[in-house]
């Protein structure tokens, strides 16, 4: 909390020093600094964009043979009901998803989207437990009570798309 207050104070001082309208800046700066969120966790980089595909081999071939990307082997994740393949890009990855088992969430997605499509985005966080606690306080629905181990061997959670502007968001421990 002290670190957050220090950042807020530094931001306020900078605003005061760089504007001639001191009185107006003071009133505006106070209202702005009151809205600066302080968290016990930090949002990190985009880890991957996940794409549900009806034909995993065809998708692998497209990214490898047509686009020339480095493509991983297929990895089954039975606890998530998916087969995954990662496509390495310079600044992030694509995760190709295909159903594994009868209760796969990807099966339902592909029934509604026959050609496949973007399924979710994954963003890294530095403290997944703190993120969960704060998001619950903010009434953001988390699709599991506890983190599960994801494709990278790290804890992950999913946020309800209705609370995230229609996007399924995966948070992964960095």
mmCIF file with all atom_site columns, C-alpha atoms in Angstrom:
data_model
loop_
_atom_site.group_PDB
_atom_site.id
_atom_site.type_symbol
_atom_site.label_atom_id
_atom_site.label_alt_id
_atom_site.label_comp_id
_atom_site.label_asym_id
_atom_site.label_entity_id
_atom_site.label_seq_id
_atom_site.pdbx_PDB_ins_code
_atom_site.Cartn_x
_atom_site.Cartn_y
_atom_site.Cartn_z
_atom_site.occupancy
_atom_site.B_iso_or_equiv
_atom_site.pdbx_formal_charge
_atom_site.auth_seq_id
_atom_site.auth_comp_id
_atom_site.auth_asym_id
_atom_site.auth_atom_id
_atom_site.pdbx_PDB_model_num
ATOM 1   C CA . UNK A 1 1   ? 0.000   0.000   0.000   1.00 0.00 ? 1   UNK A CA 1
ATOM 2   C CA . UNK A 1 2   ? 2.853   2.398   0.812   1.00 0.00 ? 2   UNK A CA 1
ATOM 3   C CA . UNK A 1 3   ? 4.395   1.707   -2.602  1.00 0.00 ? 3   UNK A CA 1
ATOM 4   C CA . UNK A 1 4   ? 1.096   2.560   -4.299  1.00 0.00 ? 4   UNK A CA 1
ATOM 5   C CA . UNK A 1 5   ? 0.795   5.797   -2.326  1.00 0.00 ? 5   UNK A CA 1
ATOM 6   C CA . UNK A 1 6   ? 4.369   6.722   -3.289  1.00 0.00 ? 6   UNK A CA 1
ATOM 7   C CA . UNK A 1 7   ? 3.552   6.230   -6.983  1.00 0.00 ? 7   UNK A CA 1
ATOM 8   C CA . UNK A 1 8   ? 0.394   8.287   -6.615  1.00 0.00 ? 8   UNK A CA 1
ATOM 9   C CA . UNK A 1 9   ? 2.297   11.096  -4.855  1.00 0.00 ? 9   UNK A CA 1
ATOM 10  C CA . UNK A 1 10  ? 5.044   11.066  -7.510  1.00 0.00 ? 10  UNK A CA 1
ATOM 11  C CA . UNK A 1 11  ? 2.421   11.254  -10.270 1.00 0.00 ? 11  UNK A CA 1
ATOM 12  C CA . UNK A 1 12  ? 0.709   14.159  -8.532  1.00 0.00 ? 12  UNK A CA 1
ATOM 13  C CA . UNK A 1 13  ? 3.995   16.042  -8.101  1.00 0.00 ? 13  UNK A CA 1
ATOM 14  C CA . UNK A 1 14  ? 4.868   15.570  -11.773 1.00 0.00 ? 14  UNK A CA 1
ATOM 15  C CA . UNK A 1 15  ? 1.480   16.922  -12.834 1.00 0.00 ? 15  UNK A CA 1
ATOM 16  C CA . UNK A 1 16  ? 1.883   19.940  -10.563 1.00 0.00 ? 16  UNK A CA 1
ATOM 17  C CA . UNK A 1 17  ? 5.349   20.727  -11.890 1.00 0.00 ? 17  UNK A CA 1
ATOM 18  C CA . UNK A 1 18  ? 4.396   20.472  -15.547 1.00 0.00 ? 18  UNK A CA 1
ATOM 19  C CA . UNK A 1 19  ? 1.295   22.622  -15.683 1.00 0.00 ? 19  UNK A CA 1
ATOM 20  C CA . UNK A 1 20  ? 0.723   26.336  -15.281 1.00 0.00 ? 20  UNK A CA 1
ATOM 21  C CA . UNK A 1 21  ? -2.833  25.846  -14.087 1.00 0.00 ? 21  UNK A CA 1
ATOM 22  C CA . UNK A 1 22  ? -1.938  24.730  -10.568 1.00 0.00 ? 22  UNK A CA 1
ATOM 23  C CA . UNK A 1 23  ? -5.350  25.130  -8.956  1.00 0.00 ? 23  UNK A CA 1
ATOM 24  C CA . UNK A 1 24  ? -7.162  23.294  -11.762 1.00 0.00 ? 24  UNK A CA 1
ATOM 25  C CA . UNK A 1 25  ? -4.505  20.550  -11.802 1.00 0.00 ? 25  UNK A CA 1
ATOM 26  C CA . UNK A 1 26  ? -4.806  20.014  -8.060  1.00 0.00 ? 26  UNK A CA 1
ATOM 27  C CA . UNK A 1 27  ? -8.533  19.391  -8.247  1.00 0.00 ? 27  UNK A CA 1
ATOM 28  C CA . UNK A 1 28  ? -8.229  17.161  -11.317 1.00 0.00 ? 28  UNK A CA 1
ATOM 29  C CA . UNK A 1 29  ? -5.186  15.283  -9.937  1.00 0.00 ? 29  UNK A CA 1
ATOM 30  C CA . UNK A 1 30  ? -6.901  14.457  -6.672  1.00 0.00 ? 30  UNK A CA 1
ATOM 31  C CA . UNK A 1 31  ? -9.857  12.930  -8.471  1.00 0.00 ? 31  UNK A CA 1
ATOM 32  C CA . UNK A 1 32  ? -7.534  10.994  -10.798 1.00 0.00 ? 32  UNK A CA 1
ATOM 33  C CA . UNK A 1 33  ? -5.328  9.638   -8.023  1.00 0.00 ? 33  UNK A CA 1
ATOM 34  C CA . UNK A 1 34  ? -8.340  8.428   -6.075  1.00 0.00 ? 34  UNK A CA 1
ATOM 35  C CA . UNK A 1 35  ? -9.152  6.163   -9.040  1.00 0.00 ? 35  UNK A CA 1
ATOM 36  C CA . UNK A 1 36  ? -5.662  4.632   -9.350  1.00 0.00 ? 36  UNK A CA 1
ATOM 37  C CA . UNK A 1 37  ? -6.076  0.930   -8.491  1.00 0.00 ? 37  UNK A CA 1
ATOM 38  C CA . UNK A 1 38  ? -3.642  -0.640  -6.067  1.00 0.00 ? 38  UNK A CA 1
ATOM 39  C CA . UNK A 1 39  ? -3.365  -4.413  -6.272  1.00 0.00 ? 39  UNK A CA 1
ATOM 40  C CA . UNK A 1 40  ? -1.361  -7.106  -4.604  1.00 0.00 ? 40  UNK A CA 1
ATOM 41  C CA . UNK A 1 41  ? -0.892  -8.708  -8.038  1.00 0.00 ? 41  UNK A CA 1
ATOM 42  C CA . UNK A 1 42  ? 0.162   -7.491  -11.463 1.00 0.00 ? 42  UNK A CA 1
ATOM 43  C CA . UNK A 1 43  ? -1.084  -8.293  -14.922 1.00 0.00 ? 43  UNK A CA 1
ATOM 44  C CA . UNK A 1 44  ? 1.740   -9.465  -17.172 1.00 0.00 ? 44  UNK A CA 1
ATOM 45  C CA . UNK A 1 45  ? 2.210   -10.192 -20.833 1.00 0.00 ? 45  UNK A CA 1
ATOM 46  C CA . UNK A 1 46  ? -0.079  -11.898 -23.313 1.00 0.00 ? 46  UNK A CA 1
ATOM 47  C CA . UNK A 1 47  ? 0.940   -15.555 -23.147 1.00 0.00 ? 47  UNK A CA 1
ATOM 48  C CA . UNK A 1 48  ? -1.180  -16.913 -25.991 1.00 0.00 ? 48  UNK A CA 1
ATOM 49  C CA . UNK A 1 49  ? -4.329  -16.694 -28.068 1.00 0.00 ? 49  UNK A CA 1
ATOM 50  C CA . UNK A 1 50  ? -6.213  -19.996 -28.209 1.00 0.00 ? 50  UNK A CA 1
ATOM 51  C CA . UNK A 1 51  ? -7.982  -21.123 -31.366 1.00 0.00 ? 51  UNK A CA 1
ATOM 52  C CA . UNK A 1 52  ? -10.439 -24.019 -31.443 1.00 0.00 ? 52  UNK A CA 1
ATOM 53  C CA . UNK A 1 53  ? -9.948  -26.059 -34.614 1.00 0.00 ? 53  UNK A CA 1
ATOM 54  C CA . UNK A 1 54  ? -12.090 -28.880 -36.012 1.00 0.00 ? 54  UNK A CA 1
ATOM 55  C CA . UNK A 1 55  ? -9.073  -30.597 -37.675 1.00 0.00 ? 55  UNK A CA 1
ATOM 56  C CA . UNK A 1 56  ? -5.903  -30.370 -35.587 1.00 0.00 ? 56  UNK A CA 1
ATOM 57  C CA . UNK A 1 57  ? -3.597  -31.997 -38.171 1.00 0.00 ? 57  UNK A CA 1
ATOM 58  C CA . UNK A 1 58  ? -4.814  -29.637 -40.895 1.00 0.00 ? 58  UNK A CA 1
ATOM 59  C CA . UNK A 1 59  ? -4.275  -26.613 -38.632 1.00 0.00 ? 59  UNK A CA 1
ATOM 60  C CA . UNK A 1 60  ? -0.788  -27.840 -37.629 1.00 0.00 ? 60  UNK A CA 1
ATOM 61  C CA . UNK A 1 61  ? 0.110   -28.265 -41.280 1.00 0.00 ? 61  UNK A CA 1
ATOM 62  C CA . UNK A 1 62  ? -1.164  -24.785 -42.172 1.00 0.00 ? 62  UNK A CA 1
ATOM 63  C CA . UNK A 1 63  ? 0.938   -23.007 -39.546 1.00 0.00 ? 63  UNK A CA 1
ATOM 64  C CA . UNK A 1 64  ? 4.023   -25.171 -40.174 1.00 0.00 ? 64  UNK A CA 1
ATOM 65  C CA . UNK A 1 65  ? 4.024   -25.770 -43.936 1.00 0.00 ? 65  UNK A CA 1
ATOM 66  C CA . UNK A 1 66  ? 2.205   -22.707 -45.263 1.00 0.00 ? 66  UNK A CA 1
ATOM 67  C CA . UNK A 1 67  ? 3.264   -20.012 -42.792 1.00 0.00 ? 67  UNK A CA 1
ATOM 68  C CA . UNK A 1 68  ? 6.607   -21.540 -41.771 1.00 0.00 ? 68  UNK A CA 1
ATOM 69  C CA . UNK A 1 69  ? 6.017   -21.315 -38.022 1.00 0.00 ? 69  UNK A CA 1
ATOM 70  C CA . UNK A 1 70  ? 7.592   -23.541 -35.392 1.00 0.00 ? 70  UNK A CA 1
ATOM 71  C CA . UNK A 1 71  ? 4.817   -25.912 -34.262 1.00 0.00 ? 71  UNK A CA 1
ATOM 72  C CA . UNK A 1 72  ? 4.871   -28.219 -31.235 1.00 0.00 ? 72  UNK A CA 1
ATOM 73  C CA . UNK A 1 73  ? 3.787   -31.817 -31.061 1.00 0.00 ? 73  UNK A CA 1
ATOM 74  C CA . UNK A 1 74  ? 0.213   -32.572 -29.993 1.00 0.00 ? 74  UNK A CA 1
ATOM 75  C CA . UNK A 1 75  ? -0.166  -32.789 -26.223 1.00 0.00 ? 75  UNK A CA 1
ATOM 76  C CA . UNK A 1 76  ? -3.293  -34.301 -24.611 1.00 0.00 ? 76  UNK A CA 1
ATOM 77  C CA . UNK A 1 77  ? -4.634  -32.523 -21.509 1.00 0.00 ? 77  UNK A CA 1
ATOM 78  C CA . UNK A 1 78  ? -7.389  -34.853 -20.265 1.00 0.00 ? 78  UNK A CA 1
ATOM 79  C CA . UNK A 1 79  ? -8.086  -32.717 -17.161 1.00 0.00 ? 79  UNK A CA 1
ATOM 80  C CA . UNK A 1 80  ? -9.062  -29.854 -19.506 1.00 0.00 ? 80  UNK A CA 1
ATOM 81  C CA . UNK A 1 81  ? -10.658 -32.065 -22.181 1.00 0.00 ? 81  UNK A CA 1
ATOM 82  C CA . UNK A 1 82  ? -8.386  -30.861 -24.982 1.00 0.00 ? 82  UNK A CA 1
ATOM 83  C CA . UNK A 1 83  ? -5.527  -31.707 -27.262 1.00 0.00 ? 83  UNK A CA 1
ATOM 84  C CA . UNK A 1 84  ? -3.156  -28.752 -27.570 1.00 0.00 ? 84  UNK A CA 1
ATOM 85  C CA . UNK A 1 85  ? -0.574  -27.659 -30.094 1.00 0.00 ? 85  UNK A CA 1
ATOM 86  C CA . UNK A 1 86  ? 1.476   -24.491 -29.656 1.00 0.00 ? 86  UNK A CA 1
ATOM 87  C CA . UNK A 1 87  ? 2.550   -22.304 -32.541 1.00 0.00 ? 87  UNK A CA 1
ATOM 88  C CA . UNK A 1 88  ? 5.568   -20.168 -31.604 1.00 0.00 ? 88  UNK A CA 1
ATOM 89  C CA . UNK A 1 89  ? 5.462   -16.555 -32.746 1.00 0.00 ? 89  UNK A CA 1
ATOM 90  C CA . UNK A 1 90  ? 8.044   -13.874 -32.124 1.00 0.00 ? 90  UNK A CA 1
ATOM 91  C CA . UNK A 1 91  ? 6.200   -12.164 -29.289 1.00 0.00 ? 91  UNK A CA 1
ATOM 92  C CA . UNK A 1 92  ? 3.588   -14.707 -28.163 1.00 0.00 ? 92  UNK A CA 1
ATOM 93  C CA . UNK A 1 93  ? 2.072   -18.070 -29.089 1.00 0.00 ? 93  UNK A CA 1
ATOM 94  C CA . UNK A 1 94  ? -1.070  -19.482 -30.610 1.00 0.00 ? 94  UNK A CA 1
ATOM 95  C CA . UNK A 1 95  ? -2.621  -22.471 -28.881 1.00 0.00 ? 95  UNK A CA 1
ATOM 96  C CA . UNK A 1 96  ? -4.565  -24.765 -31.194 1.00 0.00 ? 96  UNK A CA 1
ATOM 97  C CA . UNK A 1 97  ? -7.292  -26.660 -29.331 1.00 0.00 ? 97  UNK A CA 1
ATOM 98  C CA . UNK A 1 98  ? -9.147  -29.790 -30.344 1.00 0.00 ? 98  UNK A CA 1
ATOM 99  C CA . UNK A 1 99  ? -11.664 -31.813 -28.269 1.00 0.00 ? 99  UNK A CA 1
ATOM 100 C CA . UNK A 1 100 ? -10.484 -34.674 -26.088 1.00 0.00 ? 100 UNK A CA 1
ATOM 101 C CA . UNK A 1 101 ? -13.228 -36.812 -24.554 1.00 0.00 ? 101 UNK A CA 1
ATOM 102 C CA . UNK A 1 102 ? -16.987 -36.472 -24.446 1.00 0.00 ? 102 UNK A CA 1
ATOM 103 C CA . UNK A 1 103 ? -17.091 -33.626 -21.905 1.00 0.00 ? 103 UNK A CA 1
ATOM 104 C CA . UNK A 1 104 ? -14.644 -31.375 -23.758 1.00 0.00 ? 104 UNK A CA 1
ATOM 105 C CA . UNK A 1 105 ? -15.619 -27.678 -23.638 1.00 0.00 ? 105 UNK A CA 1
ATOM 106 C CA . UNK A 1 106 ? -14.180 -27.402 -27.150 1.00 0.00 ? 106 UNK A CA 1
ATOM 107 C CA . UNK A 1 107 ? -16.816 -29.805 -28.531 1.00 0.00 ? 107 UNK A CA 1
ATOM 108 C CA . UNK A 1 108 ? -19.605 -27.392 -27.620 1.00 0.00 ? 108 UNK A CA 1
ATOM 109 C CA . UNK A 1 109 ? -17.660 -24.462 -29.034 1.00 0.00 ? 109 UNK A CA 1
ATOM 110 C CA . UNK A 1 110 ? -17.116 -26.287 -32.342 1.00 0.00 ? 110 UNK A CA 1
ATOM 111 C CA . UNK A 1 111 ? -20.793 -27.277 -32.534 1.00 0.00 ? 111 UNK A CA 1
ATOM 112 C CA . UNK A 1 112 ? -21.668 -23.567 -32.509 1.00 0.00 ? 112 UNK A CA 1
ATOM 113 C CA . UNK A 1 113 ? -18.672 -22.563 -34.660 1.00 0.00 ? 113 UNK A CA 1
ATOM 114 C CA . UNK A 1 114 ? -18.207 -25.315 -37.265 1.00 0.00 ? 114 UNK A CA 1
ATOM 115 C CA . UNK A 1 115 ? -15.074 -23.779 -38.807 1.00 0.00 ? 115 UNK A CA 1
ATOM 116 C CA . UNK A 1 116 ? -13.505 -23.110 -35.406 1.00 0.00 ? 116 UNK A CA 1
ATOM 117 C CA . UNK A 1 117 ? -12.326 -19.741 -34.190 1.00 0.00 ? 117 UNK A CA 1
ATOM 118 C CA . UNK A 1 118 ? -10.781 -17.784 -31.347 1.00 0.00 ? 118 UNK A CA 1
ATOM 119 C CA . UNK A 1 119 ? -11.589 -19.490 -28.053 1.00 0.00 ? 119 UNK A CA 1
ATOM 120 C CA . UNK A 1 120 ? -9.742  -17.464 -25.385 1.00 0.00 ? 120 UNK A CA 1
ATOM 121 C CA . UNK A 1 121 ? -6.811  -15.236 -24.572 1.00 0.00 ? 121 UNK A CA 1
ATOM 122 C CA . UNK A 1 122 ? -4.269  -16.033 -21.866 1.00 0.00 ? 122 UNK A CA 1
ATOM 123 C CA . UNK A 1 123 ? -2.574  -13.320 -19.820 1.00 0.00 ? 123 UNK A CA 1
ATOM 124 C CA . UNK A 1 124 ? 0.133   -13.939 -17.244 1.00 0.00 ? 124 UNK A CA 1
ATOM 125 C CA . UNK A 1 125 ? -0.196  -12.733 -13.639 1.00 0.00 ? 125 UNK A CA 1
ATOM 126 C CA . UNK A 1 126 ? 2.463   -12.634 -10.959 1.00 0.00 ? 126 UNK A CA 1
ATOM 127 C CA . UNK A 1 127 ? 0.201   -13.937 -8.159  1.00 0.00 ? 127 UNK A CA 1
ATOM 128 C CA . UNK A 1 128 ? -2.769  -16.013 -9.257  1.00 0.00 ? 128 UNK A CA 1
ATOM 129 C CA . UNK A 1 129 ? -4.177  -16.485 -5.726  1.00 0.00 ? 129 UNK A CA 1
ATOM 130 C CA . UNK A 1 130 ? -4.153  -12.719 -5.053  1.00 0.00 ? 130 UNK A CA 1
ATOM 131 C CA . UNK A 1 131 ? -5.709  -12.146 -8.476  1.00 0.00 ? 131 UNK A CA 1
ATOM 132 C CA . UNK A 1 132 ? -8.494  -14.618 -7.665  1.00 0.00 ? 132 UNK A CA 1
ATOM 133 C CA . UNK A 1 133 ? -9.241  -12.973 -4.321  1.00 0.00 ? 133 UNK A CA 1
ATOM 134 C CA . UNK A 1 134 ? -9.414  -9.468  -5.783  1.00 0.00 ? 134 UNK A CA 1
ATOM 135 C CA . UNK A 1 135 ? -11.444 -10.518 -8.816  1.00 0.00 ? 135 UNK A CA 1
ATOM 136 C CA . UNK A 1 136 ? -13.967 -12.271 -6.555  1.00 0.00 ? 136 UNK A CA 1
ATOM 137 C CA . UNK A 1 137 ? -14.272 -9.059  -4.521  1.00 0.00 ? 137 UNK A CA 1
ATOM 138 C CA . UNK A 1 138 ? -14.950 -7.211  -7.782  1.00 0.00 ? 138 UNK A CA 1
ATOM 139 C CA . UNK A 1 139 ? -17.715 -9.731  -8.621  1.00 0.00 ? 139 UNK A CA 1
ATOM 140 C CA . UNK A 1 140 ? -15.843 -11.231 -11.586 1.00 0.00 ? 140 UNK A CA 1
ATOM 141 C CA . UNK A 1 141 ? -16.886 -14.856 -11.947 1.00 0.00 ? 141 UNK A CA 1
ATOM 142 C CA . UNK A 1 142 ? -14.105 -17.458 -11.991 1.00 0.00 ? 142 UNK A CA 1
ATOM 143 C CA . UNK A 1 143 ? -15.003 -20.741 -13.664 1.00 0.00 ? 143 UNK A CA 1
ATOM 144 C CA . UNK A 1 144 ? -13.335 -22.933 -11.024 1.00 0.00 ? 144 UNK A CA 1
ATOM 145 C CA . UNK A 1 145 ? -12.905 -22.752 -7.268  1.00 0.00 ? 145 UNK A CA 1
ATOM 146 C CA . UNK A 1 146 ? -9.167  -23.421 -7.449  1.00 0.00 ? 146 UNK A CA 1
ATOM 147 C CA . UNK A 1 147 ? -6.538  -23.002 -10.171 1.00 0.00 ? 147 UNK A CA 1
ATOM 148 C CA . UNK A 1 148 ? -5.882  -26.012 -12.379 1.00 0.00 ? 148 UNK A CA 1
ATOM 149 C CA . UNK A 1 149 ? -2.549  -26.907 -13.932 1.00 0.00 ? 149 UNK A CA 1
ATOM 150 C CA . UNK A 1 150 ? -2.520  -25.685 -17.528 1.00 0.00 ? 150 UNK A CA 1
ATOM 151 C CA . UNK A 1 151 ? -0.664  -26.669 -20.689 1.00 0.00 ? 151 UNK A CA 1
ATOM 152 C CA . UNK A 1 152 ? 2.552   -24.993 -19.515 1.00 0.00 ? 152 UNK A CA 1
ATOM 153 C CA . UNK A 1 153 ? 2.529   -26.833 -16.181 1.00 0.00 ? 153 UNK A CA 1
ATOM 154 C CA . UNK A 1 154 ? 1.509   -23.682 -14.289 1.00 0.00 ? 154 UNK A CA 1
ATOM 155 C CA . UNK A 1 155 ? -1.690  -22.809 -12.380 1.00 0.00 ? 155 UNK A CA 1
ATOM 156 C CA . UNK A 1 156 ? -4.455  -21.256 -14.496 1.00 0.00 ? 156 UNK A CA 1
ATOM 157 C CA . UNK A 1 157 ? -7.976  -19.933 -14.018 1.00 0.00 ? 157 UNK A CA 1
ATOM 158 C CA . UNK A 1 158 ? -10.638 -18.822 -16.477 1.00 0.00 ? 158 UNK A CA 1
ATOM 159 C CA . UNK A 1 159 ? -12.815 -15.728 -16.098 1.00 0.00 ? 159 UNK A CA 1
ATOM 160 C CA . UNK A 1 160 ? -16.426 -15.807 -17.258 1.00 0.00 ? 160 UNK A CA 1
ATOM 161 C CA . UNK A 1 161 ? -16.783 -14.189 -20.688 1.00 0.00 ? 161 UNK A CA 1
ATOM 162 C CA . UNK A 1 162 ? -19.933 -12.323 -19.627 1.00 0.00 ? 162 UNK A CA 1
ATOM 163 C CA . UNK A 1 163 ? -17.780 -10.431 -17.099 1.00 0.00 ? 163 UNK A CA 1
ATOM 164 C CA . UNK A 1 164 ? -15.012 -9.751  -19.657 1.00 0.00 ? 164 UNK A CA 1
ATOM 165 C CA . UNK A 1 165 ? -16.818 -8.102  -22.580 1.00 0.00 ? 165 UNK A CA 1
ATOM 166 C CA . UNK A 1 166 ? -17.591 -11.420 -24.264 1.00 0.00 ? 166 UNK A CA 1
ATOM 167 C CA . UNK A 1 167 ? -14.029 -12.786 -24.130 1.00 0.00 ? 167 UNK A CA 1
ATOM 168 C CA . UNK A 1 168 ? -13.047 -15.921 -22.240 1.00 0.00 ? 168 UNK A CA 1
ATOM 169 C CA . UNK A 1 169 ? -9.911  -14.855 -20.339 1.00 0.00 ? 169 UNK A CA 1
ATOM 170 C CA . UNK A 1 170 ? -7.382  -17.311 -18.956 1.00 0.00 ? 170 UNK A CA 1
ATOM 171 C CA . UNK A 1 171 ? -4.996  -16.067 -16.285 1.00 0.00 ? 171 UNK A CA 1
ATOM 172 C CA . UNK A 1 172 ? -1.759  -18.034 -15.877 1.00 0.00 ? 172 UNK A CA 1
ATOM 173 C CA . UNK A 1 173 ? 0.760   -17.833 -13.054 1.00 0.00 ? 173 UNK A CA 1
ATOM 174 C CA . UNK A 1 174 ? 3.938   -16.315 -14.536 1.00 0.00 ? 174 UNK A CA 1
#
